[in-house]
Each structure stands twice: as C-alpha cells, then as structure tokens.
Coordinates of C-alpha atoms in Angstrom, one line a residue:
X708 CA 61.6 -121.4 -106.5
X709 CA 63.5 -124.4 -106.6
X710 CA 65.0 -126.6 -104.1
X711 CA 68.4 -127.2 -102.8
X712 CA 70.3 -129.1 -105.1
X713 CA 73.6 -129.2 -103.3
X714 CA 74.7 -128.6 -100.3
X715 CA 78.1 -128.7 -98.7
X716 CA 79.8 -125.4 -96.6
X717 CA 82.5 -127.1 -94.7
X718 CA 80.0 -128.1 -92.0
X719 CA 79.0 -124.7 -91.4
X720 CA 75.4 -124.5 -92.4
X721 CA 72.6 -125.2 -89.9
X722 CA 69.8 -127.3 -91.3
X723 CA 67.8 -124.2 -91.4
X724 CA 69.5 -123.1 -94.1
X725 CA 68.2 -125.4 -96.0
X726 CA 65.8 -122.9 -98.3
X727 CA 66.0 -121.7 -101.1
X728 CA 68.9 -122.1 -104.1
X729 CA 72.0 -123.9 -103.7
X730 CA 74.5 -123.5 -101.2
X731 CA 78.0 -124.0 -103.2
X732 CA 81.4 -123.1 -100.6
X733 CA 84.7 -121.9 -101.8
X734 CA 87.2 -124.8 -102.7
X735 CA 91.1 -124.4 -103.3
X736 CA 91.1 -125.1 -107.0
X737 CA 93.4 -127.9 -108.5
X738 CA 95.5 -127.3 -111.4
X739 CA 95.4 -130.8 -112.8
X740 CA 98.6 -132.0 -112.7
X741 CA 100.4 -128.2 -113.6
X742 CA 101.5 -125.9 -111.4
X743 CA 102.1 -122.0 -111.0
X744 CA 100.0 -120.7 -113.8
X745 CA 100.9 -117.4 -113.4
X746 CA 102.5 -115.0 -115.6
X747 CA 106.3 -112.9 -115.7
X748 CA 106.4 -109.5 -116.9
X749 CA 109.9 -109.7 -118.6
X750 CA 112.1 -107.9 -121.1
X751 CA 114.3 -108.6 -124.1
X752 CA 113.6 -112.4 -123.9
X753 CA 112.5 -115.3 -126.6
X754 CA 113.5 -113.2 -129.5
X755 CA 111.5 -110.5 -128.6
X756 CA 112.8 -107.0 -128.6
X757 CA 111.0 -104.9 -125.7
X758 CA 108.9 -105.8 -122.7
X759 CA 106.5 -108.6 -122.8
X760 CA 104.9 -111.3 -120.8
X761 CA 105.3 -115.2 -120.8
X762 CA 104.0 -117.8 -118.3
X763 CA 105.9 -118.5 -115.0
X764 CA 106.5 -121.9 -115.4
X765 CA 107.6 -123.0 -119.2
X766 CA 107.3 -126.0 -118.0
X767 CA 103.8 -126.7 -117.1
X768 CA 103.0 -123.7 -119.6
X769 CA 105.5 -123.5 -122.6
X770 CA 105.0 -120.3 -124.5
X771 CA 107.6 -118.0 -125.6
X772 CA 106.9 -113.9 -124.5
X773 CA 104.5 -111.7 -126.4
X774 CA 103.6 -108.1 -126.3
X775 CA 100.0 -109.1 -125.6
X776 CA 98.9 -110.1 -122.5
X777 CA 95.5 -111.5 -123.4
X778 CA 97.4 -114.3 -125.3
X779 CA 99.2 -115.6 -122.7
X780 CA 95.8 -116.0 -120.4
X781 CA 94.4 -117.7 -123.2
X782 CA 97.2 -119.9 -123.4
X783 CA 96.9 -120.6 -119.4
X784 CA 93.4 -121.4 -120.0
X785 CA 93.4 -123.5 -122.6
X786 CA 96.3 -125.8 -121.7
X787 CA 94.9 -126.0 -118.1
X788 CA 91.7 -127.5 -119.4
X789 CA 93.5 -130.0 -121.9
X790 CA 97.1 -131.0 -120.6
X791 CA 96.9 -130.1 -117.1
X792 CA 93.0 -132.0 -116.7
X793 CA 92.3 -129.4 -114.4
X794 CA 88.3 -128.9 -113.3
X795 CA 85.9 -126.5 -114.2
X796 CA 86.9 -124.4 -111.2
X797 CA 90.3 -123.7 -112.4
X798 CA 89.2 -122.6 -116.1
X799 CA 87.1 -120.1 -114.2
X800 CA 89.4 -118.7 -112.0
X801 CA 91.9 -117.8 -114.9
X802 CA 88.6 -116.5 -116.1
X803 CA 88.2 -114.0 -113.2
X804 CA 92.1 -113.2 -113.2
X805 CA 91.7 -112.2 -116.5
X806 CA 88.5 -109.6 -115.7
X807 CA 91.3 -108.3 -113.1
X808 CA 94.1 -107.7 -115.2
X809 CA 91.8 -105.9 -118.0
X810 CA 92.6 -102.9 -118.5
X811 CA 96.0 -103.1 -116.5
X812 CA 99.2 -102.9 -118.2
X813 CA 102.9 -103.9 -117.6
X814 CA 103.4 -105.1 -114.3
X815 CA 100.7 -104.1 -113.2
X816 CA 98.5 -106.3 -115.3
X817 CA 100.6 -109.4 -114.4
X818 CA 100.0 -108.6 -110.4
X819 CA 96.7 -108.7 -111.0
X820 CA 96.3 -111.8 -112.7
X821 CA 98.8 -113.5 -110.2
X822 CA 96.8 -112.1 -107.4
X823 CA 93.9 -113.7 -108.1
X824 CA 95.4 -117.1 -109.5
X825 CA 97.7 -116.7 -106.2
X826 CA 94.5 -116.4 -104.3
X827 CA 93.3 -119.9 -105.1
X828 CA 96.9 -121.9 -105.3
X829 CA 96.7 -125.1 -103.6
X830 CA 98.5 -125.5 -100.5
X831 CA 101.6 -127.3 -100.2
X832 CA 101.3 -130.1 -97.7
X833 CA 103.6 -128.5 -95.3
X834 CA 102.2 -125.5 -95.1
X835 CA 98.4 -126.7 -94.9
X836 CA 96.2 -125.7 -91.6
X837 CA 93.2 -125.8 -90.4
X838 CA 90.6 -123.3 -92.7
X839 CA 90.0 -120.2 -90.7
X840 CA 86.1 -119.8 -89.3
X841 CA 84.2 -117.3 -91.4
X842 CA 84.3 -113.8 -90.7
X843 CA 81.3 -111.8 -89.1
X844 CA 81.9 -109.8 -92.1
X845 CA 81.6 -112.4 -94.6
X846 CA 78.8 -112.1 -97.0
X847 CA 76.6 -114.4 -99.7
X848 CA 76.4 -113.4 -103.2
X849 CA 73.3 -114.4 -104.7
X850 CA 72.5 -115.3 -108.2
X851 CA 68.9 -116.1 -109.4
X852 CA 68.8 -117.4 -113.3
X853 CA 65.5 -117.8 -115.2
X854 CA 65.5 -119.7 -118.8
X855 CA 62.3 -119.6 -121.2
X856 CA 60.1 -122.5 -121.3
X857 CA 60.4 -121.5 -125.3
X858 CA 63.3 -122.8 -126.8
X859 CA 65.4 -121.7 -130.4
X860 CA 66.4 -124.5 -132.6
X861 CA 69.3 -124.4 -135.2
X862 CA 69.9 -126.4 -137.7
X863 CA 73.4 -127.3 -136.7
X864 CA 76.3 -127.4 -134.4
X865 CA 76.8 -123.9 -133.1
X866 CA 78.3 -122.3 -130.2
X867 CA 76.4 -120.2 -127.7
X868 CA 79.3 -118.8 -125.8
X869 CA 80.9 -117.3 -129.3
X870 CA 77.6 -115.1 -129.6
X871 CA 77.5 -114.7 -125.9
X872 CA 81.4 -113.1 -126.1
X873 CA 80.7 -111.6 -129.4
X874 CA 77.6 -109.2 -128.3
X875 CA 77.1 -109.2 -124.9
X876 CA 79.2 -105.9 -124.0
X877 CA 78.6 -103.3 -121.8
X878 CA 80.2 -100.1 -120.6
X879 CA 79.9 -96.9 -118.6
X880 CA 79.5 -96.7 -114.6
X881 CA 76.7 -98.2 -113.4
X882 CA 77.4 -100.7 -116.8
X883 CA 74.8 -100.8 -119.4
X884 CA 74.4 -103.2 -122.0
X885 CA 74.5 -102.4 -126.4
X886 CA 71.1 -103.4 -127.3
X887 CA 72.0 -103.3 -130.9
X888 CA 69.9 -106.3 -132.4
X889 CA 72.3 -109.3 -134.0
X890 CA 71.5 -111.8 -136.6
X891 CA 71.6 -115.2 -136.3
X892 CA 71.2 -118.2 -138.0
X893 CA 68.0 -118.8 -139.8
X894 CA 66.7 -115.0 -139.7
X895 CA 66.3 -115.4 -135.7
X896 CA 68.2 -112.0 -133.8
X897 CA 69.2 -112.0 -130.8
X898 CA 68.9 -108.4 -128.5
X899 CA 71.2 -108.5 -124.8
X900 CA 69.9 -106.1 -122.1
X901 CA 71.8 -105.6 -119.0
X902 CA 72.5 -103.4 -116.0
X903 CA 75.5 -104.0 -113.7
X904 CA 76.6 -101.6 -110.5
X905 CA 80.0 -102.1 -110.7
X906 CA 82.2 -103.0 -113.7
X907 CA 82.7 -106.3 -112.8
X908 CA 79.0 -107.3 -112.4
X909 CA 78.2 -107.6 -116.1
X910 CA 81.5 -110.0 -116.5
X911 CA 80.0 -112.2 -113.8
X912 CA 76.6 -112.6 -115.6
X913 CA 77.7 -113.5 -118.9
X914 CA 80.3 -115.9 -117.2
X915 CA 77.7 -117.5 -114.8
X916 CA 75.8 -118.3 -118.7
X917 CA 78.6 -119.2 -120.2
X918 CA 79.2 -122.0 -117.3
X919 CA 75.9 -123.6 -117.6
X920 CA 76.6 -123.9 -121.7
X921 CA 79.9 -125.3 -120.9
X922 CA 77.9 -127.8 -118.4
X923 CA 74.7 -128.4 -120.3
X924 CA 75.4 -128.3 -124.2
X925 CA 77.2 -131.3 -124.8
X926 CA 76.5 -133.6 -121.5
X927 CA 74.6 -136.1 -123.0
X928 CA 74.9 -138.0 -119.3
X929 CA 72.2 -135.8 -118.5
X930 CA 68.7 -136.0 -119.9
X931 CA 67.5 -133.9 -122.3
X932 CA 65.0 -132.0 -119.5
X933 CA 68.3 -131.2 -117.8
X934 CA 69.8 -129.5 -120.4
X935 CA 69.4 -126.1 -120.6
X936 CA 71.7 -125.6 -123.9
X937 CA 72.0 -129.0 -126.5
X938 CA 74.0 -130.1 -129.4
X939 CA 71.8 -132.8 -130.8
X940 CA 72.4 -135.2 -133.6
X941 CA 69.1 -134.4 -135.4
X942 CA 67.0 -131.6 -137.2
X943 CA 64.6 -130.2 -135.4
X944 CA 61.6 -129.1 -137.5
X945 CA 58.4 -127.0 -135.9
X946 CA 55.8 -128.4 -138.8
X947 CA 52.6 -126.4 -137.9
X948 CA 51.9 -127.6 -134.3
X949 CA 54.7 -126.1 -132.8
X950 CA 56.0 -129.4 -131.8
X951 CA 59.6 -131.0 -132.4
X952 CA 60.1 -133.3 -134.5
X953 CA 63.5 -134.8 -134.5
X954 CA 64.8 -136.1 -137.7
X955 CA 68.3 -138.5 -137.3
X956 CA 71.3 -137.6 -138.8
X957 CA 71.3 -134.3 -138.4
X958 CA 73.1 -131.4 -136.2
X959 CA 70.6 -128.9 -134.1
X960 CA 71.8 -126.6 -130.8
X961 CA 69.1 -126.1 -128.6
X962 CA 68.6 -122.7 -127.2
X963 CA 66.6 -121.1 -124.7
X964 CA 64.8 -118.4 -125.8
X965 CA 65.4 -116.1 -123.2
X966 CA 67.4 -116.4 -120.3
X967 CA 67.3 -113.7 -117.3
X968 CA 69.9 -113.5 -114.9
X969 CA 69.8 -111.0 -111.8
X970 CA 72.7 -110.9 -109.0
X971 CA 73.3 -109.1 -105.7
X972 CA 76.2 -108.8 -103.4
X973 CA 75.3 -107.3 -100.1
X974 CA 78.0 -104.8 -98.9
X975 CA 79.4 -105.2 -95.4
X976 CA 79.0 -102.5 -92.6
X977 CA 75.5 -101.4 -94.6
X978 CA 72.7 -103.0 -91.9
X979 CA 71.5 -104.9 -95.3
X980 CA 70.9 -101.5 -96.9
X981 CA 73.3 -101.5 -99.4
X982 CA 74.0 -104.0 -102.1
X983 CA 75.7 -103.9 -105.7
X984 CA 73.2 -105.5 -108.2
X985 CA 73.0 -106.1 -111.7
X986 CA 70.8 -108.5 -114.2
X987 CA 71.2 -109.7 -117.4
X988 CA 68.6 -111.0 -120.3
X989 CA 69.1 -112.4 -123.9
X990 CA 65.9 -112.8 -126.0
X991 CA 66.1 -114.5 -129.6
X992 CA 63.1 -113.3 -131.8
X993 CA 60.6 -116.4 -132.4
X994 CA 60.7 -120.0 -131.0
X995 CA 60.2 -123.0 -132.7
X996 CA 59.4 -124.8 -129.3
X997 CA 59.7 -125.6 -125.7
X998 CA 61.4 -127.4 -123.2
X999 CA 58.5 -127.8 -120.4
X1000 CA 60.4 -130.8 -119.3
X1001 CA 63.0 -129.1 -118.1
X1002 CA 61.0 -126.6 -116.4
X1003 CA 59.4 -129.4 -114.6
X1004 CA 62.9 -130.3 -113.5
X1005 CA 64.1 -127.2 -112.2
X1006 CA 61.3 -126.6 -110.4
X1007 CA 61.3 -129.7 -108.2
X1008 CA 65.2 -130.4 -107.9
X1009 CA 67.0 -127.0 -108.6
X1010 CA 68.9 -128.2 -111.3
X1011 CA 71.9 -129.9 -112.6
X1012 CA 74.7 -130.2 -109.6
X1013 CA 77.3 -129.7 -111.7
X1014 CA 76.1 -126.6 -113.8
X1015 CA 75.1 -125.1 -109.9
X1016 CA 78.6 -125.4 -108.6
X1017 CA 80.4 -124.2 -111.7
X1018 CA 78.2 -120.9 -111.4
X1019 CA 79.0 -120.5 -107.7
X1020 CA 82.6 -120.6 -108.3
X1021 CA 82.6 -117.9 -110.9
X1022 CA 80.0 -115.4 -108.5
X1023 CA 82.2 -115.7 -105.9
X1024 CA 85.7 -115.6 -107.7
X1025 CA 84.0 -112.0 -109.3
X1026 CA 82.4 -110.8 -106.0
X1027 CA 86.0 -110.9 -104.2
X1028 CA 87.1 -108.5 -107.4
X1029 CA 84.6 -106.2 -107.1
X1030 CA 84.2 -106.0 -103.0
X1031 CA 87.5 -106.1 -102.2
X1032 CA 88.6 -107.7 -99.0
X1033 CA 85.1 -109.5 -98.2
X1034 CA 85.0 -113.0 -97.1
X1035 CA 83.2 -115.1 -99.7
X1036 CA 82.4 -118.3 -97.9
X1037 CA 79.7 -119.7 -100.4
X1038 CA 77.1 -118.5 -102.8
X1039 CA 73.3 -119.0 -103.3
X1040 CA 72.6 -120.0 -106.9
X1041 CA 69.4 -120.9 -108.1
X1042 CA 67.5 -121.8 -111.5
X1043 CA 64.2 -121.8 -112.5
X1044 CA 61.5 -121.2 -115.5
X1045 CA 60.3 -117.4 -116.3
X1046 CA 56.8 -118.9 -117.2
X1047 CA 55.0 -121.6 -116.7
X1048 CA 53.9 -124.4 -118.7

C-alpha cells in the first residue's frame, strides 16, 4: 500500500493516523473570481415561451433560459473553469450538484443543484466563525484505486474522459454496470464492469477516474512515472520486445490498461457493520507496454498531491448525496499498482 502523500485535516489528525492513503479534509470551494453559480427556475423570460431555467447571476454567468436543465450546468461548469479561474474543487462540485439534480425536474431540480453548490459557498467575511469540531457521527469514505503496470498506447491525441462518459453506465438498485464491449482506436475494446450500492456510488467512481485524467494527462510538470494518463508528442511503437519506442513528432495518449477502483462509506449508528460499497474496472484488450516506473512511484510516495486531493473532494462531495446528513470531515484516498513489476 502506499504512503501518505498529503496530509492536512484542520489540525485534527493525531500522528497515528498517519497510515495508510491520504488524508484530504473538506475545503470551502472558491469560485474564482464569480459568484452565486446557482440556477433560477423561471417562466416566460429571454424569449422563451414556458418554464425554463437560467443561471442566478447573468452577470458572473450570462446565459439566456432554456428548457433543458443540463445545459445550464454545463454552462456553470465550463465558465467556472475558464472565466471565473476557479480550482479543481469547484468544477467538481458543480459535478456532484449535477448527480443531485438528475432526474429531478422543475424546481425541484434547481433546489437540488443549489443545495449542493449552496453547501460549499464561501463565506462572507462577516458572517465567517470558527469551523465547528467534527461530529461523533462523522464518518471517512474510503477510496482505493489500482492502475495496470500494462499500459495502451494510441497513436494520437484522444480523450479518456469522452470514452469514460460515453460507456461507463450503469443502472438498476444495487447499480450494475453494461459490459457491452466498445471499440477503440486501433482494434483495442475496451469492457467497464461495476457494482455500486446506491445510485450515487457508480457516479463517484467514474468521477474519482475522470479527476486523475484531468490531473495526469496533460501535466507535463510531472514526470512521466507520475502520470497515470499522457498526451505525448511522439508515436509510440511496440516493435517485437514489447518496449516503447518513442518516435518525435508525433501525438500518442497513454492509457492504463486496466484501472480498478473500489469505495466504501461506513454508515453511522451500524457498530462498523454496515457500509455502502461499490468498485469499478475498465480493461482495454492488449497492451503495447508498461509503465513500471510509475508503479515504483506509487508505491513508495502514494502518488501525485494534486491528483489525491482532487479525488477526495469528489468522494466526499458524492458521499454527502448519498448518506444524507453525515459529517464528511476528510477522505482516505489511495493509489497503487494491481501487479507487480
């Protein structure tokens, strides 16, 4: 298992915690320089005949009303990542509003999205005080997340998260997973399997994947043996000694082969004897290499910070959702290889 890569719980943690997985708290988010992304439920307005939705503040968020919800959020999303230069955290948590108000219609999908971007609003500077201690009843999702030593390389620039929101679907209660194989690229197919107690667990996992892409694939800060996903500028070709060799000039994305996720949420008043679980796997037929390097790297460090903390914030902006009314101080994240090298 790997060791803690980060560590910070409002001066909470004892140094015994100090074990396994990282230990990510809950943070107000900060909406860049925007405020109120939240969304009106209105009537008869913009040139729109009927009832619609449109963001709260045109302002910040200038979009006239449409029938469909789902554009709006997209809208929020997008323009809190480029014109408000809001963090990670704030993309996610319009991620998880969205996962609540899915399904919900009218008014009642707007409350749910407001809720949970509500939830998370910066304080104003009069109203701050001191954070309230946690709860006896708070609890610690976990999240474990294995990658392939075996890696998938493409001959050009694609995106992971478009296959990953593309194919990765589940319904029915406890959530199951379409297994259905789906071509990709280069005669490779990719198969999703996945099990999640609750609605909402199945969302989490393929968000908690799509955050390490979104912190991996195109960070060239990092070394490449801390990148779990890569956009290269070079063709990667196996020859016949299943090694890669990288010609310049070139696009590739960098894939792991397989990638298995597993998550439990522990719910309060049980003793420890109940918990909502679910996990998660991908699997692309045939590798044309491997990335031992960065199994070397999770092993002794836990992984990249930044990729740790963005997948904490989305297990516990989803765990609030689906136990309702728990305290979710912090979450244990942690990464590591499904085989050795």
């Amino acid at each position: 298992m790997p060791k803690v890569a980060a560590l910070a719980l409002l001066g909470l943690l004892a140094p015994f915690q100090l074990t396994d997985g990282a230990m990510i708290p809950r943070q107000t988010t900060d909406f860049g320089v925007c405020t109120d992304p939240t969304i009106m439920y209105v009537q008869d307005q913009d040139g729109m005949l009927g009832y619609g939705y449109k963001p709260s503040n045109t302002n910040d968020f200038p979009h006239s009303a449409t029938a469909d919800i789902a554009t709006i959020i997209d809208f929020i999303r997008s323009t809190l990542q480029n014109a408000c230069r809001a963090p990670t955290a704030a993309w996610f948590l319009c991620t998880t509003a969205a996962a609540a108000a899915n399904g919900k219609e009218g008014q009642d999908a707007a409350d749910a999205f407001n809720n949970v971007m509500n939830q998370s609003s910066p304080p104003s500077e009069a109203s701050q005080a001191p954070a309230p201690a946690v709860s006896a009843a708070a609890v610690q999702p976990s999240l474990n997340m294995k990658f392939s030593k075996e890696t998938v390389v493409f001959g050009d620039h694609i995106d992971p998260i478009w296959w990953f929101n593309e194919y990765l679907k589940a319904d029915g209660q406890p959530a199951i997973c379409d297994e259905t194989p789906h071509r990709m690229p280069n005669d490779h197919y990719i198969t999703f399997t996945c099990e999640g107690a609750d609605p909402n667990i199945v969302p989490m996992m393929k968000e908690a994947l799509i955050a390490v892409v979104k912190d991996t694939i195109d960070n060239t800060a990092l070394p490449d043996d801390q990148r779990m996903f890569m956009h290269r500028e070079g063709l990667c070709w196996d020859g016949h000694n299943n090694q890669c060799h990288i010609t310049e000039g070139y696009p590739s994305t960098v894939f792991p082969q397989s990638v298995h996720v597993a998550v439990a949420i522990e719910v309060p008043g049980t003793g420890g004897a109940g918990a909502l679980s679910g996990n998660l796997r991908y699997n692309i037929a045939d590798s044309s290499s491997n990335n031992c390097g960065m199994c070397s790297y999770l092993s002794t460090s836990g992984g990249a910070v930044s990729a740790l903390t963005s997948v904490a914030q989305v297990v516990m902006g989803f765990s609030e959702l689906i136990v309702p009314g728990i305290a979710v101080a912090n979450a244990a994240v942690s990464f590591s290889c499904l085989t050795t090298c």
